[in-house]
Amino acid sequence: MALCVEEDPSSDWDDVEEEEEEEEPCQDLFSCKMFRNVEDMLENCKAVHKFDLNGFFKAKGLDFYGRIKLINFIRKLSPRPIDVTDAVTPYPWDDDTYLKPVLAPDPLLHWDCGSDTEEEEEDKDAPDLVDEKSTNDVRAVEEELVEARCQLDRMKHFVQELVTENSRKPTEPHVDDDDSYFESYSHFGIHREMLQDKVRTEAYRDFMTLNKALFQDKIVLDVGCGTGILSMIAAQCGAKKVIGVDNSDILYSAIEIVRENKLEETVDLIKGKIEEVELPIDQVDIIISEWMGYFLLFESMLDSVLFARDKWLSPGGKVFPDKCSLHLVAINDDQLWKNHIGYWDDVYGYKMSCMKKAAITEALIDVVNSDTVMTDSCIVKEIDICKVSGQELDFEADFQLQVVKEGMCTGLVGYFEAEFNGDVKIAFSCSPSHSPTHWKQTVFLLPKRMQLFKGKIIEGRLGCKRNLAYRRSLDIQLNFVGLPGYTIKYCIA
């Protein structure tokens, strides 16, 4: 039986003037820009971002909850429109954690996309498929349909009220991708490891001390300053003012370190994300940062450096290091392959070959013996830090590796090199043929070993992009020419 609500005939609705709803400002889905209302924001999405939210809802068949999750997913992780458009099932926003509002309030969560109206229009246009004998059955079905729609309306109303109520309350503290990232840099061990990396630390020190004229009387910004070591070197090389920014709790120790070395008059330290802090100056002359991660781009800290560059770097200013390149080589490390891949063929006498699928997708961070390298190296990405855009950090590149040592290829290895270009140029490499660094090398093991002969060319294509759900992780894809279907996907997390 359908649930009906009767109107009170004694109510004089004609005497009640409809209150004009106030328009709620709405933040853009893919930027911080504010719009007068939801409709204006959606029009901007179509015009500027080429993203039709309502059309996307329909294309993906998202229900009410799916729409809520998608909106909060975009609000929280700030993916590019194309990342959302290209998403495949299972969708990265399917997790119920995305039912919790990110913005408070967010009028987009209450926006009626009109899907129910369209469904009703479709119902009106539907052909009559029943005859007179089925009239009673049709009426029964219609009553059930009305009841179901009433329940759906009540459910939607309940969820909207719940979302509104939650958006008014202070959000509970939670650990997200960024929280755990900055928390990891609050521990002293990771800073000791970086400082003890002589290749890394001495390259920065030597560049600044051998190019003091670059730093004399300049304003320097140190992005992700950590213990403040680079800030202090810049100060001692003649900088007029050095501003260090870091969002991890190690900054409190850095403040004490700066005071201990009597550099507090020159070095100012600020705790917070570079994207959110306010600097005491309008422009800086130099940006220094040790932003590099595994496979160069892991952790996505370069995005923060580019943000600082675009917001505060003066015309003609410099960013150091200013050039980086990403390289590939092939290796024959049979023991490494057996330990991580071949191991699953015989585990205490049992075959667990299905585990290989998971093992293959996890890129290894390890120090590679130079004796295992069996090809020349190939550059797959060059980055000019003063010019590159954030969109260019997701890329695809062809590679060719010439075999110089015959043997069984067990995987490819990625490493990077960095340059500091001043009057005196300084550079360092994380190649297997150089002294190890704390970045080590990134190893992409193959599911099966390949026999290679001297002079042979390995050809393929490498794709690298930030993970959609966890932007500080990387998704890597390798395709090999001449091996149809031989596509391997890896994750650096």
Short mmCIF file of C-alpha atoms in Angstrom, two decimals:
data_model
loop_
_atom_site.label_atom_id
_atom_site.label_comp_id
_atom_site.label_asym_id
_atom_site.label_seq_id
_atom_site.Cartn_x
_atom_site.Cartn_y
_atom_site.Cartn_z
CA MET A 1 0.00 0.00 0.00
CA ALA A 2 1.43 3.38 -0.99
CA LEU A 3 2.18 5.85 1.76
CA CYS A 4 0.35 9.10 1.13
CA VAL A 5 0.52 12.43 2.90
CA GLU A 6 -2.74 14.37 2.82
CA GLU A 7 -2.76 18.15 2.69
CA ASP A 8 -4.49 19.97 5.51
CA PRO A 9 -7.46 21.74 3.87
CA SER A 10 -7.42 24.31 6.65
CA SER A 11 -3.98 25.51 5.63
CA ASP A 12 -4.08 28.71 3.64
CA TRP A 13 -1.10 28.21 1.36
CA ASP A 14 -2.04 31.14 -0.85
CA ASP A 15 -1.29 33.53 2.01
CA VAL A 16 2.24 32.25 2.46
CA GLU A 17 4.82 33.95 0.36
CA GLU A 18 7.64 31.73 -0.85
CA GLU A 19 10.88 32.86 0.63
CA GLU A 20 13.51 33.47 -1.95
CA GLU A 21 16.40 31.10 -1.34
CA GLU A 22 19.73 32.73 -0.81
CA GLU A 23 22.38 31.64 -3.27
CA GLU A 24 25.23 29.74 -1.67
CA PRO A 25 28.75 30.44 -2.98
CA CYS A 26 30.33 27.29 -4.42
CA GLN A 27 34.02 26.45 -4.77
CA ASP A 28 35.27 25.19 -8.12
CA LEU A 29 35.74 21.41 -8.31
CA PHE A 30 39.30 21.62 -9.65
CA SER A 31 40.65 24.86 -8.13
CA CYS A 32 40.16 27.22 -5.19
CA LYS A 33 38.14 29.72 -7.22
CA MET A 34 34.74 30.65 -5.77
CA PHE A 35 31.52 31.12 -7.75
CA ARG A 36 28.22 32.82 -6.97
CA ASN A 37 26.31 29.54 -7.03
CA VAL A 38 26.49 25.90 -8.11
CA GLU A 39 25.18 26.60 -11.59
CA ASP A 40 27.93 29.15 -12.33
CA MET A 41 30.55 26.73 -11.01
CA LEU A 42 29.26 23.90 -13.21
CA GLU A 43 29.30 26.14 -16.28
CA ASN A 44 32.92 27.03 -15.51
CA CYS A 45 33.74 23.31 -15.19
CA LYS A 46 32.40 22.75 -18.69
CA ALA A 47 34.07 25.80 -20.22
CA VAL A 48 37.45 25.76 -18.48
CA HIS A 49 38.04 22.19 -17.30
CA LYS A 50 36.03 20.49 -20.09
CA PHE A 51 34.26 18.46 -17.41
CA ASP A 52 30.47 18.05 -17.41
CA LEU A 53 29.62 16.81 -13.92
CA ASN A 54 26.01 15.95 -14.66
CA GLY A 55 26.99 14.22 -17.89
CA PHE A 56 29.67 12.29 -16.01
CA PHE A 57 27.11 11.16 -13.42
CA LYS A 58 24.97 9.74 -16.23
CA ALA A 59 27.87 8.23 -18.20
CA LYS A 60 29.12 6.33 -15.16
CA GLY A 61 25.62 5.49 -13.89
CA LEU A 62 26.36 6.94 -10.45
CA ASP A 63 23.60 6.75 -7.88
CA PHE A 64 22.98 9.34 -5.15
CA TYR A 65 25.73 7.95 -2.93
CA GLY A 66 28.14 7.59 -5.84
CA ARG A 67 27.69 11.29 -6.66
CA ILE A 68 28.41 12.28 -3.05
CA LYS A 69 31.56 10.12 -3.02
CA LEU A 70 32.81 11.49 -6.35
CA ILE A 71 32.41 15.12 -5.27
CA ASN A 72 34.22 14.54 -1.95
CA PHE A 73 36.92 12.49 -3.69
CA ILE A 74 37.68 15.39 -6.05
CA ARG A 75 37.54 17.90 -3.18
CA LYS A 76 39.98 15.87 -1.08
CA LEU A 77 42.58 14.63 -3.59
CA SER A 78 42.41 17.35 -6.28
CA PRO A 79 42.87 15.04 -9.29
CA ARG A 80 43.01 16.45 -12.81
CA PRO A 81 39.73 16.33 -14.79
CA ILE A 82 41.24 13.80 -17.21
CA ASP A 83 42.19 11.53 -14.29
CA VAL A 84 38.55 11.44 -13.23
CA THR A 85 37.26 11.01 -16.78
CA ASP A 86 39.65 8.11 -17.48
CA ALA A 87 38.90 6.28 -14.22
CA VAL A 88 37.75 2.68 -14.57
CA THR A 89 36.03 0.32 -12.18
CA PRO A 90 36.56 -0.19 -9.36
CA TYR A 91 36.42 3.60 -9.16
CA PRO A 92 38.90 5.22 -6.75
CA TRP A 93 36.02 7.11 -5.11
CA ASP A 94 34.02 3.95 -4.29
CA ASP A 95 35.31 3.92 -0.69
CA ASP A 96 32.63 4.92 1.85
CA THR A 97 35.10 7.31 3.51
CA TYR A 98 34.23 9.73 0.70
CA LEU A 99 30.68 10.06 2.07
CA LYS A 100 32.16 12.45 4.63
CA PRO A 101 32.08 16.07 3.43
CA VAL A 102 35.43 17.71 2.71
CA LEU A 103 34.12 21.28 2.57
CA ALA A 104 31.77 22.71 5.15
CA PRO A 105 29.33 23.72 3.86
CA ASP A 106 29.39 22.36 0.29
CA PRO A 107 26.24 23.31 -1.65
CA LEU A 108 27.27 20.94 -4.44
CA LEU A 109 26.43 18.01 -2.16
CA HIS A 110 22.81 19.19 -2.05
CA TRP A 111 22.58 20.04 -5.73
CA ASP A 112 19.73 18.29 -7.54
CA CYS A 113 21.05 17.15 -10.89
CA GLY A 114 17.52 16.44 -12.07
CA SER A 115 17.98 12.72 -12.63
CA ASP A 116 14.67 11.84 -10.96
CA THR A 117 12.81 14.24 -13.22
CA GLU A 118 14.39 12.67 -16.24
CA GLU A 119 13.42 9.22 -15.01
CA GLU A 120 9.83 10.40 -14.68
CA GLU A 121 9.94 11.81 -18.22
CA GLU A 122 11.25 8.46 -19.46
CA ASP A 123 8.40 6.72 -17.62
CA LYS A 124 5.87 8.95 -19.38
CA ASP A 125 7.30 8.13 -22.78
CA ALA A 126 7.43 4.39 -22.12
CA PRO A 127 5.06 2.35 -24.31
CA ASP A 128 2.00 0.65 -22.78
CA LEU A 129 2.86 -3.05 -22.75
CA VAL A 130 -0.16 -4.39 -20.85
CA ASP A 131 -3.70 -5.24 -21.91
CA GLU A 132 -6.94 -4.83 -19.98
CA LYS A 133 -6.57 -8.19 -18.27
CA SER A 134 -3.35 -6.96 -16.62
CA THR A 135 -4.82 -3.70 -15.32
CA ASN A 136 -5.02 -4.87 -11.71
CA ASP A 137 -1.46 -6.20 -11.79
CA VAL A 138 -0.22 -2.93 -13.28
CA ARG A 139 -1.98 -0.93 -10.55
CA ALA A 140 -0.37 -3.10 -7.89
CA VAL A 141 3.05 -2.58 -9.46
CA GLU A 142 2.41 1.16 -9.69
CA GLU A 143 1.52 1.29 -6.00
CA GLU A 144 4.73 -0.57 -5.15
CA LEU A 145 6.67 1.83 -7.38
CA VAL A 146 5.14 4.86 -5.63
CA GLU A 147 6.03 3.32 -2.26
CA ALA A 148 9.59 2.65 -3.41
CA ARG A 149 9.97 6.21 -4.67
CA CYS A 150 8.63 7.58 -1.39
CA GLN A 151 11.18 5.52 0.49
CA LEU A 152 13.94 6.68 -1.86
CA ASP A 153 12.94 10.32 -1.33
CA ARG A 154 12.99 9.84 2.44
CA MET A 155 16.40 8.17 2.21
CA LYS A 156 17.78 11.02 0.10
CA HIS A 157 16.37 13.57 2.51
CA PHE A 158 17.92 11.70 5.44
CA VAL A 159 21.35 11.54 3.83
CA GLN A 160 21.24 15.21 2.82
CA GLU A 161 20.34 16.16 6.39
CA LEU A 162 23.15 13.96 7.69
CA VAL A 163 25.65 15.53 5.31
CA THR A 164 24.49 19.02 6.25
CA GLU A 165 24.72 18.26 9.96
CA ASN A 166 28.20 16.77 9.61
CA SER A 167 29.37 19.76 7.59
CA ARG A 168 28.42 22.05 10.46
CA LYS A 169 30.44 20.08 12.99
CA PRO A 170 34.21 20.40 13.33
CA THR A 171 35.80 17.63 11.31
CA GLU A 172 37.42 14.88 13.33
CA PRO A 173 41.18 14.53 13.02
CA HIS A 174 42.16 11.83 10.59
CA VAL A 175 45.30 10.54 8.94
CA ASP A 176 45.23 11.00 5.18
CA ASP A 177 47.91 10.69 2.52
CA ASP A 178 49.54 14.03 3.42
CA ASP A 179 49.23 13.48 7.17
CA SER A 180 51.17 10.23 7.04
CA TYR A 181 53.68 11.74 4.61
CA PHE A 182 54.60 14.65 6.87
CA GLU A 183 54.46 12.42 9.94
CA SER A 184 57.17 10.21 8.40
CA TYR A 185 59.49 13.23 8.22
CA SER A 186 58.98 14.00 11.90
CA HIS A 187 61.25 11.09 12.86
CA PHE A 188 64.94 11.75 13.38
CA GLY A 189 66.12 8.57 11.66
CA ILE A 190 65.10 9.67 8.18
CA HIS A 191 66.95 12.98 8.60
CA ARG A 192 70.07 11.23 9.85
CA GLU A 193 69.96 9.00 6.78
CA MET A 194 69.70 12.00 4.45
CA LEU A 195 72.42 13.99 6.22
CA GLN A 196 74.74 10.98 6.17
CA ASP A 197 74.25 10.71 2.43
CA LYS A 198 77.46 12.50 1.45
CA VAL A 199 76.70 12.46 -2.28
CA ARG A 200 73.49 14.35 -1.65
CA THR A 201 74.52 16.74 1.14
CA GLU A 202 77.96 17.61 -0.18
CA ALA A 203 76.56 18.39 -3.64
CA TYR A 204 74.31 21.09 -2.16
CA ARG A 205 77.06 22.36 0.14
CA ASP A 206 79.71 22.47 -2.60
CA PHE A 207 77.41 24.23 -5.04
CA MET A 208 76.55 27.00 -2.59
CA THR A 209 80.06 27.49 -1.23
CA LEU A 210 81.61 27.51 -4.72
CA ASN A 211 79.00 29.94 -6.04
CA LYS A 212 78.77 32.44 -3.17
CA ALA A 213 78.28 35.32 -5.58
CA LEU A 214 74.91 33.84 -6.54
CA PHE A 215 73.75 33.96 -2.93
CA GLN A 216 75.31 37.23 -1.80
CA ASP A 217 72.60 39.58 -0.44
CA LYS A 218 69.85 37.42 -1.93
CA ILE A 219 66.56 36.27 -0.41
CA VAL A 220 66.44 32.48 -0.40
CA LEU A 221 63.46 30.15 0.09
CA ASP A 222 64.17 26.60 1.29
CA VAL A 223 61.16 24.38 0.48
CA GLY A 224 60.95 21.37 2.79
CA CYS A 225 63.83 22.58 4.95
CA GLY A 226 63.87 19.62 7.37
CA THR A 227 66.67 20.15 9.90
CA GLY A 228 67.59 23.45 8.22
CA ILE A 229 70.97 22.35 6.89
CA LEU A 230 70.51 23.97 3.46
CA SER A 231 69.08 27.14 4.99
CA MET A 232 72.14 27.51 7.22
CA ILE A 233 74.57 26.90 4.37
CA ALA A 234 72.80 29.55 2.28
CA ALA A 235 73.01 32.01 5.18
CA GLN A 236 76.74 31.39 5.61
CA CYS A 237 77.22 31.90 1.87
CA GLY A 238 76.01 35.49 2.12
CA ALA A 239 72.22 35.36 1.76
CA LYS A 240 70.51 38.44 3.19
CA LYS A 241 67.49 36.41 4.37
CA VAL A 242 66.66 32.72 4.26
CA ILE A 243 63.13 31.43 4.80
CA GLY A 244 62.73 27.71 5.49
CA VAL A 245 59.31 26.06 5.28
CA ASP A 246 58.43 22.55 6.44
CA ASN A 247 55.18 20.96 7.59
CA SER A 248 56.67 18.17 9.71
CA ASP A 249 57.38 18.47 13.43
CA ILE A 250 61.12 18.30 12.72
CA LEU A 251 60.85 22.05 12.18
CA TYR A 252 60.78 22.60 15.94
CA SER A 253 64.18 20.92 16.16
CA ALA A 254 65.38 22.99 13.20
CA ILE A 255 64.52 26.18 15.09
CA GLU A 256 66.77 25.06 17.96
CA ILE A 257 69.52 24.07 15.50
CA VAL A 258 69.45 27.51 13.87
CA ARG A 259 69.65 29.19 17.28
CA GLU A 260 72.47 26.90 18.37
CA ASN A 261 74.46 28.03 15.33
CA LYS A 262 73.59 31.71 15.95
CA LEU A 263 71.90 32.18 12.58
CA GLU A 264 68.43 33.17 13.81
CA GLU A 265 68.91 36.77 12.60
CA THR A 266 69.20 35.53 9.00
CA VAL A 267 67.19 32.30 8.95
CA ASP A 268 63.43 32.37 9.55
CA LEU A 269 61.60 29.05 9.80
CA ILE A 270 57.86 28.61 9.15
CA LYS A 271 55.81 25.49 9.90
CA GLY A 272 53.14 24.59 7.37
CA LYS A 273 52.51 23.45 3.83
CA ILE A 274 54.14 25.70 1.26
CA GLU A 275 50.78 25.85 -0.51
CA GLU A 276 49.12 27.32 2.60
CA VAL A 277 51.68 29.49 4.43
CA GLU A 278 52.14 33.23 4.10
CA LEU A 279 55.70 34.45 3.65
CA PRO A 280 56.91 37.73 5.20
CA ILE A 281 58.07 38.90 1.75
CA ASP A 282 56.51 39.16 -1.72
CA GLN A 283 59.34 37.66 -3.77
CA VAL A 284 62.45 35.54 -3.38
CA ASP A 285 65.58 35.46 -5.54
CA ILE A 286 66.50 31.80 -5.13
CA ILE A 287 64.63 28.62 -4.25
CA ILE A 288 66.59 25.65 -2.96
CA SER A 289 65.02 22.33 -2.16
CA GLU A 290 65.94 18.69 -1.78
CA TRP A 291 62.67 17.45 -3.28
CA MET A 292 63.82 14.36 -5.17
CA GLY A 293 62.32 10.98 -4.30
CA TYR A 294 62.68 7.39 -5.46
CA PHE A 295 62.57 7.24 -9.25
CA LEU A 296 63.00 11.03 -8.98
CA LEU A 297 59.27 11.85 -8.78
CA PHE A 298 58.04 9.68 -5.89
CA GLU A 299 56.43 11.75 -3.08
CA SER A 300 55.39 14.49 -5.56
CA MET A 301 57.32 17.13 -3.62
CA LEU A 302 58.33 18.77 -6.89
CA ASP A 303 54.72 19.98 -7.15
CA SER A 304 55.30 22.06 -4.01
CA VAL A 305 58.52 23.51 -5.42
CA LEU A 306 56.73 24.49 -8.63
CA PHE A 307 53.96 26.11 -6.58
CA ALA A 308 56.54 28.17 -4.68
CA ARG A 309 58.31 29.04 -7.94
CA ASP A 310 55.15 30.31 -9.59
CA LYS A 311 54.00 32.27 -6.52
CA TRP A 312 57.16 33.82 -5.10
CA LEU A 313 60.16 33.57 -7.44
CA SER A 314 61.17 36.96 -8.81
CA PRO A 315 61.70 37.45 -12.58
CA GLY A 316 65.11 36.05 -13.42
CA GLY A 317 65.22 34.12 -10.15
CA LYS A 318 66.81 30.66 -9.86
CA VAL A 319 65.71 27.26 -8.59
CA PHE A 320 68.36 24.75 -7.49
CA PRO A 321 68.89 22.05 -8.51
CA ASP A 322 67.77 23.39 -11.87
CA LYS A 323 68.07 20.30 -14.09
CA CYS A 324 67.21 16.65 -13.45
CA SER A 325 67.08 13.61 -15.71
CA LEU A 326 65.59 10.16 -15.32
CA HIS A 327 67.43 7.12 -16.76
CA LEU A 328 66.85 3.42 -17.47
CA VAL A 329 69.24 0.47 -17.76
CA ALA A 330 68.67 -3.30 -17.95
CA ILE A 331 70.23 -5.69 -15.45
CA ASN A 332 70.95 -9.36 -14.92
CA ASP A 333 70.62 -9.98 -11.18
CA ASP A 334 69.52 -13.58 -10.95
CA GLN A 335 69.67 -13.74 -7.16
CA LEU A 336 67.47 -10.69 -6.75
CA TRP A 337 64.96 -12.12 -9.23
CA LYS A 338 64.90 -15.51 -7.48
CA ASN A 339 64.43 -13.89 -4.05
CA HIS A 340 61.40 -11.84 -5.11
CA ILE A 341 59.83 -13.64 -8.09
CA GLY A 342 61.16 -17.17 -8.44
CA TYR A 343 60.69 -17.77 -4.71
CA TRP A 344 56.94 -18.29 -5.19
CA ASP A 345 57.45 -21.38 -7.38
CA ASP A 346 58.50 -23.45 -4.38
CA VAL A 347 57.50 -22.33 -0.88
CA TYR A 348 58.28 -25.22 1.45
CA GLY A 349 57.38 -27.58 -1.38
CA TYR A 350 54.17 -25.76 -2.37
CA LYS A 351 53.56 -23.74 -5.53
CA MET A 352 52.31 -20.19 -4.96
CA SER A 353 52.72 -18.86 -8.48
CA CYS A 354 49.66 -16.59 -8.10
CA MET A 355 51.70 -14.52 -5.64
CA LYS A 356 54.00 -13.53 -8.49
CA LYS A 357 51.31 -11.20 -9.83
CA ALA A 358 51.40 -9.10 -6.69
CA ALA A 359 55.18 -9.36 -6.32
CA ILE A 360 55.79 -8.11 -9.86
CA THR A 361 53.74 -4.95 -9.39
CA GLU A 362 55.84 -3.77 -6.43
CA ALA A 363 58.89 -1.89 -7.63
CA LEU A 364 61.93 -2.51 -5.43
CA ILE A 365 64.13 0.18 -3.91
CA ASP A 366 67.59 -1.34 -3.66
CA VAL A 367 71.27 -0.74 -4.31
CA VAL A 368 72.09 -2.38 -7.63
CA ASN A 369 75.55 -3.85 -8.19
CA SER A 370 77.20 -2.20 -11.19
CA ASP A 371 78.40 -5.63 -12.36
CA THR A 372 74.77 -6.62 -13.09
CA VAL A 373 74.21 -3.83 -15.64
CA MET A 374 74.02 -5.30 -19.16
CA THR A 375 72.99 -2.34 -21.38
CA ASP A 376 73.86 1.27 -21.97
CA SER A 377 71.60 3.84 -20.30
CA CYS A 378 68.73 5.77 -21.82
CA ILE A 379 67.20 9.09 -20.70
CA VAL A 380 63.43 8.84 -20.48
CA LYS A 381 62.72 12.27 -18.96
CA GLU A 382 64.59 15.56 -18.66
CA ILE A 383 63.23 18.27 -16.37
CA ASP A 384 64.10 21.97 -16.36
CA ILE A 385 62.87 22.98 -12.91
CA CYS A 386 62.67 26.66 -13.87
CA LYS A 387 60.27 25.94 -16.77
CA VAL A 388 58.46 22.63 -16.25
CA SER A 389 54.74 22.55 -15.42
CA GLY A 390 53.03 20.14 -13.05
CA GLN A 391 51.12 18.53 -15.92
CA GLU A 392 54.40 17.50 -17.57
CA LEU A 393 55.35 15.33 -14.60
CA ASP A 394 52.94 12.65 -15.81
CA PHE A 395 54.56 11.40 -19.00
CA GLU A 396 55.22 8.62 -21.49
CA ALA A 397 58.53 8.08 -23.25
CA ASP A 398 60.08 5.59 -25.65
CA PHE A 399 63.33 3.92 -24.65
CA GLN A 400 66.08 2.01 -26.44
CA LEU A 401 68.75 0.07 -24.59
CA GLN A 402 71.69 -1.52 -26.39
CA VAL A 403 72.96 -4.75 -24.88
CA VAL A 404 76.66 -4.54 -24.01
CA LYS A 405 76.85 -7.74 -21.93
CA GLU A 406 75.19 -11.01 -22.94
CA GLY A 407 73.00 -12.78 -20.40
CA MET A 408 69.53 -13.19 -18.92
CA CYS A 409 67.72 -9.87 -18.37
CA THR A 410 65.86 -9.96 -15.04
CA GLY A 411 64.59 -6.39 -14.96
CA LEU A 412 65.01 -2.69 -15.71
CA VAL A 413 66.46 -0.17 -13.29
CA GLY A 414 65.58 3.51 -12.98
CA TYR A 415 67.80 6.20 -11.48
CA PHE A 416 68.19 9.96 -11.71
CA GLU A 417 70.86 12.63 -12.02
CA ALA A 418 70.69 16.23 -10.75
CA GLU A 419 72.54 19.36 -11.86
CA PHE A 420 73.26 22.71 -10.18
CA ASN A 421 74.26 25.17 -12.89
CA GLY A 422 76.13 28.21 -11.59
CA ASP A 423 79.52 29.72 -12.40
CA VAL A 424 80.80 26.44 -10.99
CA LYS A 425 78.62 23.50 -12.02
CA ILE A 426 77.92 20.67 -9.58
CA ALA A 427 76.13 17.43 -10.43
CA PHE A 428 75.55 14.03 -8.91
CA SER A 429 74.23 10.70 -10.14
CA CYS A 430 72.31 7.84 -8.52
CA SER A 431 73.54 5.44 -11.19
CA PRO A 432 74.62 1.92 -10.16
CA SER A 433 78.12 2.85 -11.35
CA HIS A 434 78.37 5.72 -8.81
CA SER A 435 78.57 5.83 -5.03
CA PRO A 436 75.26 4.74 -3.46
CA THR A 437 72.84 7.38 -2.20
CA HIS A 438 69.87 7.06 0.12
CA TRP A 439 67.70 7.07 -3.02
CA LYS A 440 69.42 3.85 -4.17
CA GLN A 441 67.89 2.64 -7.47
CA THR A 442 64.38 1.60 -8.48
CA VAL A 443 64.16 -1.97 -9.79
CA PHE A 444 61.36 -3.21 -12.07
CA LEU A 445 61.67 -6.99 -12.11
CA LEU A 446 60.32 -8.93 -15.10
CA PRO A 447 57.82 -11.79 -14.68
CA LYS A 448 60.10 -13.96 -16.82
CA ARG A 449 63.81 -13.66 -17.53
CA MET A 450 64.74 -12.79 -21.11
CA GLN A 451 67.85 -13.99 -22.93
CA LEU A 452 69.74 -11.04 -24.44
CA PHE A 453 72.63 -11.10 -26.88
CA LYS A 454 75.33 -8.49 -27.25
CA GLY A 455 74.40 -5.78 -29.72
CA LYS A 456 70.65 -6.42 -29.38
CA ILE A 457 68.40 -3.40 -28.88
CA ILE A 458 65.67 -3.52 -26.22
CA GLU A 459 62.89 -1.19 -27.27
CA GLY A 460 59.82 -0.16 -25.36
CA ARG A 461 57.74 2.58 -23.83
CA LEU A 462 57.60 3.76 -20.22
CA GLY A 463 54.61 5.53 -18.71
CA CYS A 464 54.81 7.35 -15.37
CA LYS A 465 51.99 9.11 -13.57
CA ARG A 466 50.93 9.97 -10.07
CA ASN A 467 48.54 7.51 -8.49
CA LEU A 468 44.98 8.81 -8.64
CA ALA A 469 44.03 7.86 -5.09
CA TYR A 470 47.40 8.47 -3.40
CA ARG A 471 49.04 11.30 -5.27
CA ARG A 472 52.45 10.85 -3.64
CA SER A 473 52.72 7.33 -5.06
CA LEU A 474 53.68 6.56 -8.66
CA ASP A 475 52.17 4.20 -11.22
CA ILE A 476 54.70 2.93 -13.77
CA GLN A 477 53.89 0.98 -16.92
CA LEU A 478 56.41 -0.79 -19.18
CA ASN A 479 55.64 -2.02 -22.70
CA PHE A 480 58.21 -3.91 -24.75
CA VAL A 481 58.36 -3.75 -28.56
CA GLY A 482 58.37 -7.18 -30.17
CA LEU A 483 56.69 -8.81 -27.18
CA PRO A 484 52.93 -8.50 -27.87
CA GLY A 485 50.89 -8.28 -24.70
CA TYR A 486 54.01 -7.91 -22.59
CA THR A 487 52.80 -4.96 -20.54
CA ILE A 488 53.78 -4.70 -16.88
CA LYS A 489 52.33 -2.25 -14.37
CA TYR A 490 54.23 -1.29 -11.24
CA CYS A 491 53.58 0.89 -8.24
CA ILE A 492 56.09 2.84 -6.16
CA ALA A 493 54.39 3.40 -2.81
#
